[in-house]
PDB file of C-alpha atoms in Angstrom:
ATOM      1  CA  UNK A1244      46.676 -64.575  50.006  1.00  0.00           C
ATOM      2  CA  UNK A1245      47.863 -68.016  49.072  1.00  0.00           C
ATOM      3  CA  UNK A1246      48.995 -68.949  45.809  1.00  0.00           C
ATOM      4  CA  UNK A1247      46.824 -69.928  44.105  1.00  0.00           C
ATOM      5  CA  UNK A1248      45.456 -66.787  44.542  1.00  0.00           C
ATOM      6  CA  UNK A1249      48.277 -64.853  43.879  1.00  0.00           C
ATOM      7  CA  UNK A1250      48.427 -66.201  40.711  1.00  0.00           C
ATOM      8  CA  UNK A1251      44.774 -66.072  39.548  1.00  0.00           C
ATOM      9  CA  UNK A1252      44.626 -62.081  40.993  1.00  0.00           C
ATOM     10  CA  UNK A1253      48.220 -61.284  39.282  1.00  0.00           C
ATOM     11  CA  UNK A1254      46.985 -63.020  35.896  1.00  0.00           C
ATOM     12  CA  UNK A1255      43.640 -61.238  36.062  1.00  0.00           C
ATOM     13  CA  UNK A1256      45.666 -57.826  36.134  1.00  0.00           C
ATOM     14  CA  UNK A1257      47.199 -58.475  33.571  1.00  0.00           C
ATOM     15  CA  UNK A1258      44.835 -59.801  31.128  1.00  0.00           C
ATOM     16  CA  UNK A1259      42.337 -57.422  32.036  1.00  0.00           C
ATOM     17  CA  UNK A1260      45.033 -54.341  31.420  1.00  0.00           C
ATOM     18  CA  UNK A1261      47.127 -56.318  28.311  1.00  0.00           C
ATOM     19  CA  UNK A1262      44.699 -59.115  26.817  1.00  0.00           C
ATOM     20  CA  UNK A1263      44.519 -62.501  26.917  1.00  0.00           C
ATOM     21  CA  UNK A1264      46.564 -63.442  24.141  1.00  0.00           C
ATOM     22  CA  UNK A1265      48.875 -61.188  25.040  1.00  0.00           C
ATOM     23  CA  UNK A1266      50.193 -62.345  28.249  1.00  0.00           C
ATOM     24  CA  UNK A1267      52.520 -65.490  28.543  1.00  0.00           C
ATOM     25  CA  UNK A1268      52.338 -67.226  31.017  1.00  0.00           C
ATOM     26  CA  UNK A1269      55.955 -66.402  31.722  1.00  0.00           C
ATOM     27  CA  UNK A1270      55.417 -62.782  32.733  1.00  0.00           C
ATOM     28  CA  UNK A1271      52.276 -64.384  34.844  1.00  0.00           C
ATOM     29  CA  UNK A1272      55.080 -66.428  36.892  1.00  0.00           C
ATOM     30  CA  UNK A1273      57.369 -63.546  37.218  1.00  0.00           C
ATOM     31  CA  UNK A1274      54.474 -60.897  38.321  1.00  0.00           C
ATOM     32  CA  UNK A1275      52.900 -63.666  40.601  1.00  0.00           C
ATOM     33  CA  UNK A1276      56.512 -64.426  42.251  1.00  0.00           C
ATOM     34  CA  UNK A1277      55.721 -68.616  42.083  1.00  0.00           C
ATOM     35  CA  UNK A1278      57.799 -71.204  40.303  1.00  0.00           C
ATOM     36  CA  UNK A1279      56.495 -72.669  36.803  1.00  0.00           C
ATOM     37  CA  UNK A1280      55.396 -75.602  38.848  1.00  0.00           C
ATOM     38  CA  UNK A1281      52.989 -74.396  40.825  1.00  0.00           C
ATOM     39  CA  UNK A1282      51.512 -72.642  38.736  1.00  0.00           C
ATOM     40  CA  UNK A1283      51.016 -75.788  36.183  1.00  0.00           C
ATOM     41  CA  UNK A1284      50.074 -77.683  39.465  1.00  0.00           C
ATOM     42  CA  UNK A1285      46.906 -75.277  39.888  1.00  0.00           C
ATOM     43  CA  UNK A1286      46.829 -74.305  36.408  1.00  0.00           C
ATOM     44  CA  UNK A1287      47.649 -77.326  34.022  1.00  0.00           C
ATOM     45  CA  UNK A1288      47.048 -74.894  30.631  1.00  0.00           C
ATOM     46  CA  UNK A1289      46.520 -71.016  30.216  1.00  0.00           C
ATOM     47  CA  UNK A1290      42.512 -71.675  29.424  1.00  0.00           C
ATOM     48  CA  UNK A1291      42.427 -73.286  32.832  1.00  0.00           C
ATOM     49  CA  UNK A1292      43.869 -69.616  34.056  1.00  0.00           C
ATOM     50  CA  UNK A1293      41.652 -67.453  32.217  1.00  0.00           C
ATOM     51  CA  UNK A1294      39.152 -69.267  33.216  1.00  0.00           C
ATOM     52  CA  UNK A1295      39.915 -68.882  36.490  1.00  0.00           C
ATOM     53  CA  UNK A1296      40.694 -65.336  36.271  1.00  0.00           C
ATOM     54  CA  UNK A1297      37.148 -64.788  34.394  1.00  0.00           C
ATOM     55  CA  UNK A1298      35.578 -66.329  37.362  1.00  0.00           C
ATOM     56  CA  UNK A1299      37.670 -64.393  39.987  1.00  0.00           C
ATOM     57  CA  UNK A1300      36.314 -61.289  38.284  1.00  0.00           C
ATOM     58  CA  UNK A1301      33.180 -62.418  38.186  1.00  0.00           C
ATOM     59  CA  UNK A1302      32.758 -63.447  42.007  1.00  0.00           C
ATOM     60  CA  UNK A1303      34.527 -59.817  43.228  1.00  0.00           C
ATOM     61  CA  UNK A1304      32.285 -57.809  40.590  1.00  0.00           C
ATOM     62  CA  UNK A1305      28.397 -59.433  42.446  1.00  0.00           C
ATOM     63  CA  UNK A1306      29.980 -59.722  45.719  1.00  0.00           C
ATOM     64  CA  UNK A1307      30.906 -55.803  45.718  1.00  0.00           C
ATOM     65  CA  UNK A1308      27.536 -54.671  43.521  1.00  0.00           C
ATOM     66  CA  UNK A1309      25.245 -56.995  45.922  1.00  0.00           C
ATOM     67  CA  UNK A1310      26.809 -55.398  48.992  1.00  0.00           C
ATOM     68  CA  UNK A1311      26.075 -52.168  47.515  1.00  0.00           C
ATOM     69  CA  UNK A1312      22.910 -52.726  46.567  1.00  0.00           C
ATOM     70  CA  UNK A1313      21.526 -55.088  49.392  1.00  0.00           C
ATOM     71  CA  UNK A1314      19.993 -52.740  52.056  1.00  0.00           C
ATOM     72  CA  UNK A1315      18.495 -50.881  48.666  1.00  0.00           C
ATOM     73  CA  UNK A1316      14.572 -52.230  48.743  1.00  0.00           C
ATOM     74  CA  UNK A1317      13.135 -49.752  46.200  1.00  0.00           C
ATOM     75  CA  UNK A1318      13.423 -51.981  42.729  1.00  0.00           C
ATOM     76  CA  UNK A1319      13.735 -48.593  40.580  1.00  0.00           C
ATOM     77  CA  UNK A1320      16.371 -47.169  43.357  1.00  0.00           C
ATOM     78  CA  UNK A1321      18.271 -50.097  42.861  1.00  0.00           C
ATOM     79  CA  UNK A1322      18.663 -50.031  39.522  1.00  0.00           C
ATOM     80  CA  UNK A1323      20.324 -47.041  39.330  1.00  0.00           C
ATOM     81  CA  UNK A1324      22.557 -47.335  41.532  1.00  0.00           C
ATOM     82  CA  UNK A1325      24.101 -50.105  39.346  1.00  0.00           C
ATOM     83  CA  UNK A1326      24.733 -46.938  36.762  1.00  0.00           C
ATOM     84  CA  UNK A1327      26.308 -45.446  39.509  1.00  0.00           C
ATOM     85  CA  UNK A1328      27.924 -47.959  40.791  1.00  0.00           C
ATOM     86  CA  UNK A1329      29.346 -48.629  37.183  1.00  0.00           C
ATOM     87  CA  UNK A1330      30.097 -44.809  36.858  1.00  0.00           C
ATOM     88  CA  UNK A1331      32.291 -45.569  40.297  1.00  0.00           C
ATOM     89  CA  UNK A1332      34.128 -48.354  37.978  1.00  0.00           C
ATOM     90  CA  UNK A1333      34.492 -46.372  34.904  1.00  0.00           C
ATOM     91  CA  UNK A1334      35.903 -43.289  37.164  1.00  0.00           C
ATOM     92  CA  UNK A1335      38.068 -45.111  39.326  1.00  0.00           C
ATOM     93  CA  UNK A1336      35.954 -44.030  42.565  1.00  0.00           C
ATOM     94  CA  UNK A1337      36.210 -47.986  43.551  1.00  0.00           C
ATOM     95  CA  UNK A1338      38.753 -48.822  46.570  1.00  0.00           C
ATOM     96  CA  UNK A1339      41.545 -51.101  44.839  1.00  0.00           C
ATOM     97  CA  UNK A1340      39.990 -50.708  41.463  1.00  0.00           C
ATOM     98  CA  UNK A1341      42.125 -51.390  38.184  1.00  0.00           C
ATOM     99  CA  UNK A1342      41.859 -48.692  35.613  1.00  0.00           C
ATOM    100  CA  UNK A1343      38.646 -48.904  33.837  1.00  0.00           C
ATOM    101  CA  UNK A1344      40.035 -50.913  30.637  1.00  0.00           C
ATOM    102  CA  UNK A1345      36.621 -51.822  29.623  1.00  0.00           C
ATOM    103  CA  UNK A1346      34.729 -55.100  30.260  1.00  0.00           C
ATOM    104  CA  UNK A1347      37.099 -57.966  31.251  1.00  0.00           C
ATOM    105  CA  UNK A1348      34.122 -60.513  29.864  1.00  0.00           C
ATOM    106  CA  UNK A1349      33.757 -58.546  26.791  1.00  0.00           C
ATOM    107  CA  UNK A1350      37.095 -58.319  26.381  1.00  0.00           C
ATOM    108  CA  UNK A1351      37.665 -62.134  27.427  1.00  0.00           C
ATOM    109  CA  UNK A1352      35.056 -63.493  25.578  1.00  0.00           C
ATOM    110  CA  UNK A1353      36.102 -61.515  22.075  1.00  0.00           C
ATOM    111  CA  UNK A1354      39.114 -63.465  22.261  1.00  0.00           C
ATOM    112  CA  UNK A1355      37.406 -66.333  22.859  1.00  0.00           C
ATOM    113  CA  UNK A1356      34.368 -65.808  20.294  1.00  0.00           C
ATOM    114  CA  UNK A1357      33.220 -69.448  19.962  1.00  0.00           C
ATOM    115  CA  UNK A1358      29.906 -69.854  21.688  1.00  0.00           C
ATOM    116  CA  UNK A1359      30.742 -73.408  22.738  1.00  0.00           C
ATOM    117  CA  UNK A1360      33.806 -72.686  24.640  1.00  0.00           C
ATOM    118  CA  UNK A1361      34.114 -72.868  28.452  1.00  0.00           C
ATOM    119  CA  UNK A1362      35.313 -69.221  28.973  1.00  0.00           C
ATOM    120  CA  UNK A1363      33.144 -68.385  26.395  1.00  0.00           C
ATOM    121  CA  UNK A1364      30.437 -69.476  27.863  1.00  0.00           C
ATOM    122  CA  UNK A1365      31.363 -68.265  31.884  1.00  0.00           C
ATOM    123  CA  UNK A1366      31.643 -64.694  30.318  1.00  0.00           C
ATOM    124  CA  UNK A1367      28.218 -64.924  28.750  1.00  0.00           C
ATOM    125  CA  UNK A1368      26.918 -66.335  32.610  1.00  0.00           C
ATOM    126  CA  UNK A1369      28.232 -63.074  33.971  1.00  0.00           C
ATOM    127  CA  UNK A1370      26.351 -61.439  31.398  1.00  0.00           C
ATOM    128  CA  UNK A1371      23.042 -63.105  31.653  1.00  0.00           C
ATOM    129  CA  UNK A1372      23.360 -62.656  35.512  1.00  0.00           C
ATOM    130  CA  UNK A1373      23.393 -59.157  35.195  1.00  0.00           C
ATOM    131  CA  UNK A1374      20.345 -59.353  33.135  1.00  0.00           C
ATOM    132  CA  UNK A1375      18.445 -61.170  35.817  1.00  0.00           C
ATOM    133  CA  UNK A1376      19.651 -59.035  38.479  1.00  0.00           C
ATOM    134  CA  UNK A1377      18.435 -56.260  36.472  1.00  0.00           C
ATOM    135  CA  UNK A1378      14.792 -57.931  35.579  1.00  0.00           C
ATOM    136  CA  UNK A1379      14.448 -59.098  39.380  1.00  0.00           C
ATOM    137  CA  UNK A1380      14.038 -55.442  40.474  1.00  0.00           C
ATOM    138  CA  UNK A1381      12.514 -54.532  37.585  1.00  0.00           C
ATOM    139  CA  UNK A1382       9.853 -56.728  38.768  1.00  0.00           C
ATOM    140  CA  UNK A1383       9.694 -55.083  41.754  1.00  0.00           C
ATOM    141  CA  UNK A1384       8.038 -51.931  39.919  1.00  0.00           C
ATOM    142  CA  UNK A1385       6.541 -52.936  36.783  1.00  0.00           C
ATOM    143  CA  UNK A1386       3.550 -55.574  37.138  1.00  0.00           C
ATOM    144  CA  UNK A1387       3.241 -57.105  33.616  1.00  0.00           C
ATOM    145  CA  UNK A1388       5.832 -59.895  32.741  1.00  0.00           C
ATOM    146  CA  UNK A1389       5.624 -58.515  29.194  1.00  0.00           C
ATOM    147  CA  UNK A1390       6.634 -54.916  30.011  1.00  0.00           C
ATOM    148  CA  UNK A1391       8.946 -56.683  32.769  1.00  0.00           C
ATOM    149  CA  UNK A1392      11.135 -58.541  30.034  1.00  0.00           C
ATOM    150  CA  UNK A1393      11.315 -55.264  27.718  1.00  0.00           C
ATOM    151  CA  UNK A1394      11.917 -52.804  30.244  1.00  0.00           C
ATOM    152  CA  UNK A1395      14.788 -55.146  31.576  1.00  0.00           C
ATOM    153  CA  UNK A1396      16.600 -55.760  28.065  1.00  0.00           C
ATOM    154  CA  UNK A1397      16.226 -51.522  27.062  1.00  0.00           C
ATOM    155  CA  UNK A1398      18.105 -51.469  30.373  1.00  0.00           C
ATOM    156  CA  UNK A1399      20.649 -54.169  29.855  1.00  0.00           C
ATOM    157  CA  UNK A1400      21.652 -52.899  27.217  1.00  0.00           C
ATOM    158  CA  UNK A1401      21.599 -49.385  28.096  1.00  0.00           C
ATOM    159  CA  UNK A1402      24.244 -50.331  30.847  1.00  0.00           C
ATOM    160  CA  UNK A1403      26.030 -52.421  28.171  1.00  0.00           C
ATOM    161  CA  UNK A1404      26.240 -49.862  26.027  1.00  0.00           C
ATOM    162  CA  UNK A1405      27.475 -47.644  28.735  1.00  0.00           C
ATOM    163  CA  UNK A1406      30.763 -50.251  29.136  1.00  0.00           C
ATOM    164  CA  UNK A1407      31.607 -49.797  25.940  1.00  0.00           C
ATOM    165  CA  UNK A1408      31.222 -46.504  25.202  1.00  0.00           C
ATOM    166  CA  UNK A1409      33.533 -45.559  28.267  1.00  0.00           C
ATOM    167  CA  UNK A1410      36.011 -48.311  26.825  1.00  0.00           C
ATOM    168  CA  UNK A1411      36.269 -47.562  23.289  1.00  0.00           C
ATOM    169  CA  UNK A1412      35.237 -43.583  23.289  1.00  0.00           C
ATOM    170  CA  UNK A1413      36.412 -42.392  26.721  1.00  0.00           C
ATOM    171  CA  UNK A1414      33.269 -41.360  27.724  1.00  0.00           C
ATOM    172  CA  UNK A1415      33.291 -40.956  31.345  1.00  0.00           C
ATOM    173  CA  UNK A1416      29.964 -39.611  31.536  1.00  0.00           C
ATOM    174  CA  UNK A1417      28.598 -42.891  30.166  1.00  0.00           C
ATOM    175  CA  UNK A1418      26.879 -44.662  32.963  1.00  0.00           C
ATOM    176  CA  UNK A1419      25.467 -41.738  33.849  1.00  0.00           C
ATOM    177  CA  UNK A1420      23.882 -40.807  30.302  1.00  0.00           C
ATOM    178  CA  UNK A1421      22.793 -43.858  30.359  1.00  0.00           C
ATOM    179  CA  UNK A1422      21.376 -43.851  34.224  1.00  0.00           C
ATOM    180  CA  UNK A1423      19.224 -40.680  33.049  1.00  0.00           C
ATOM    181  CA  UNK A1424      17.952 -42.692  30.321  1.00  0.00           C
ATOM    182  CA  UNK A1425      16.370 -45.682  32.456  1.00  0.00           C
ATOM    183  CA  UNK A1426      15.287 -42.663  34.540  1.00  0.00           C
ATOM    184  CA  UNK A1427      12.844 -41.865  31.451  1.00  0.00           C
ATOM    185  CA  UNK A1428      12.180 -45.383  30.752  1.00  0.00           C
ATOM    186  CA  UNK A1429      10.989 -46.445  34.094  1.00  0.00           C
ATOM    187  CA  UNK A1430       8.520 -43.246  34.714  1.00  0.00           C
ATOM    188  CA  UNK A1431       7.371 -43.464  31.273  1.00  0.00           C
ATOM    189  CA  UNK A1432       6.247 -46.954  32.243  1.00  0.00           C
ATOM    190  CA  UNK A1433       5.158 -46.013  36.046  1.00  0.00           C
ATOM    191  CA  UNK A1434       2.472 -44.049  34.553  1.00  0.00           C
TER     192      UNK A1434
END
């Protein structure tokens, strides 16, 4: 791992376990092991990091779900395993997982809550990619666009809702609550 990447994976443990805001940069350089210079040479303010970091996560969370989902062709199989794949997360059944402190892009993008704002606005690309991954194999089973678009937002934020739950009510269970929901959804509409 070079350094830059050092630093962007050390900083993205830490903000995802501590917060943003909460972090100095400091402790980043000390965690990381690199000199204050280096890290300004990659990283000329914190946003620049956390932006970074936000798009580190976001690059390891699809490259991991699409390799676990790839050889998948049934649209209604795929979709839930992302609930279980997300159950994995929340449960810590993920090789080199963190501990399941929530959603680092709900979490990010709270502290950064203006809709205008670069990280802002990466978070909510991470979200709406989700939702398209979602509707894509949603199409896959359901043939009216109409139904299509509902059936893929109930989902969303059925798996949303799942995050948070876990985060804020330790409710391990969550994803898969919420993966016996779509369960409902999707034969109710298959018929």
């Amino acid at each position: 791992m070079d350094k830059k990447e050092k630093i962007i994976s050390t900083a993205f443990n830490l903000f995802y376990q501590y917060g943003v805001h909460a972090v100095g940069i400091n402790r980043v350089i000390s965690e990381s092991g690199v000199a204050k210079k280096t890290l300004y040479t990659y990283f000329p303010s914190k946003e620049e990091l956390i932006a970074a970091t936000v798009e580190y996560c976001d690059l390891r969370y699809f490259s991991r779900l699409q390799s676990r989902i790839k050889k998948i062709e049934d649209g209604r199989l795929t979709i839930l395993e992302l609930f279980n794949d997300l159950d994995d997360s929340i449960n810590r059944r993920i090789i080199a997982s963190p501990p399941f402190y929530g959603c680092y892009f709900i979490n990010v993008s709270a502290e950064f809550s203006n809709p205008e704002n670069l990280i802002h606005k990466i978070c909510a690309k991470n979200k709406n990619e989700m939702y398209e991954l979602i509707k894509h194999h949603v199409s896959k089973i359901l043939p009216s666009e109409k139904d299509v678009i509902e059936v893929s937002e109930t989902i969303n934020m059925l798996f949303e809702g799942a995050i948070v739950r876990a985060h804020i009510l330790q409710d391990l269970q969550s994803a898969i609550k919420a993966r016996t929901a779509v369960e409902k959804i999707i034969l109710s509409e298959l018929k």
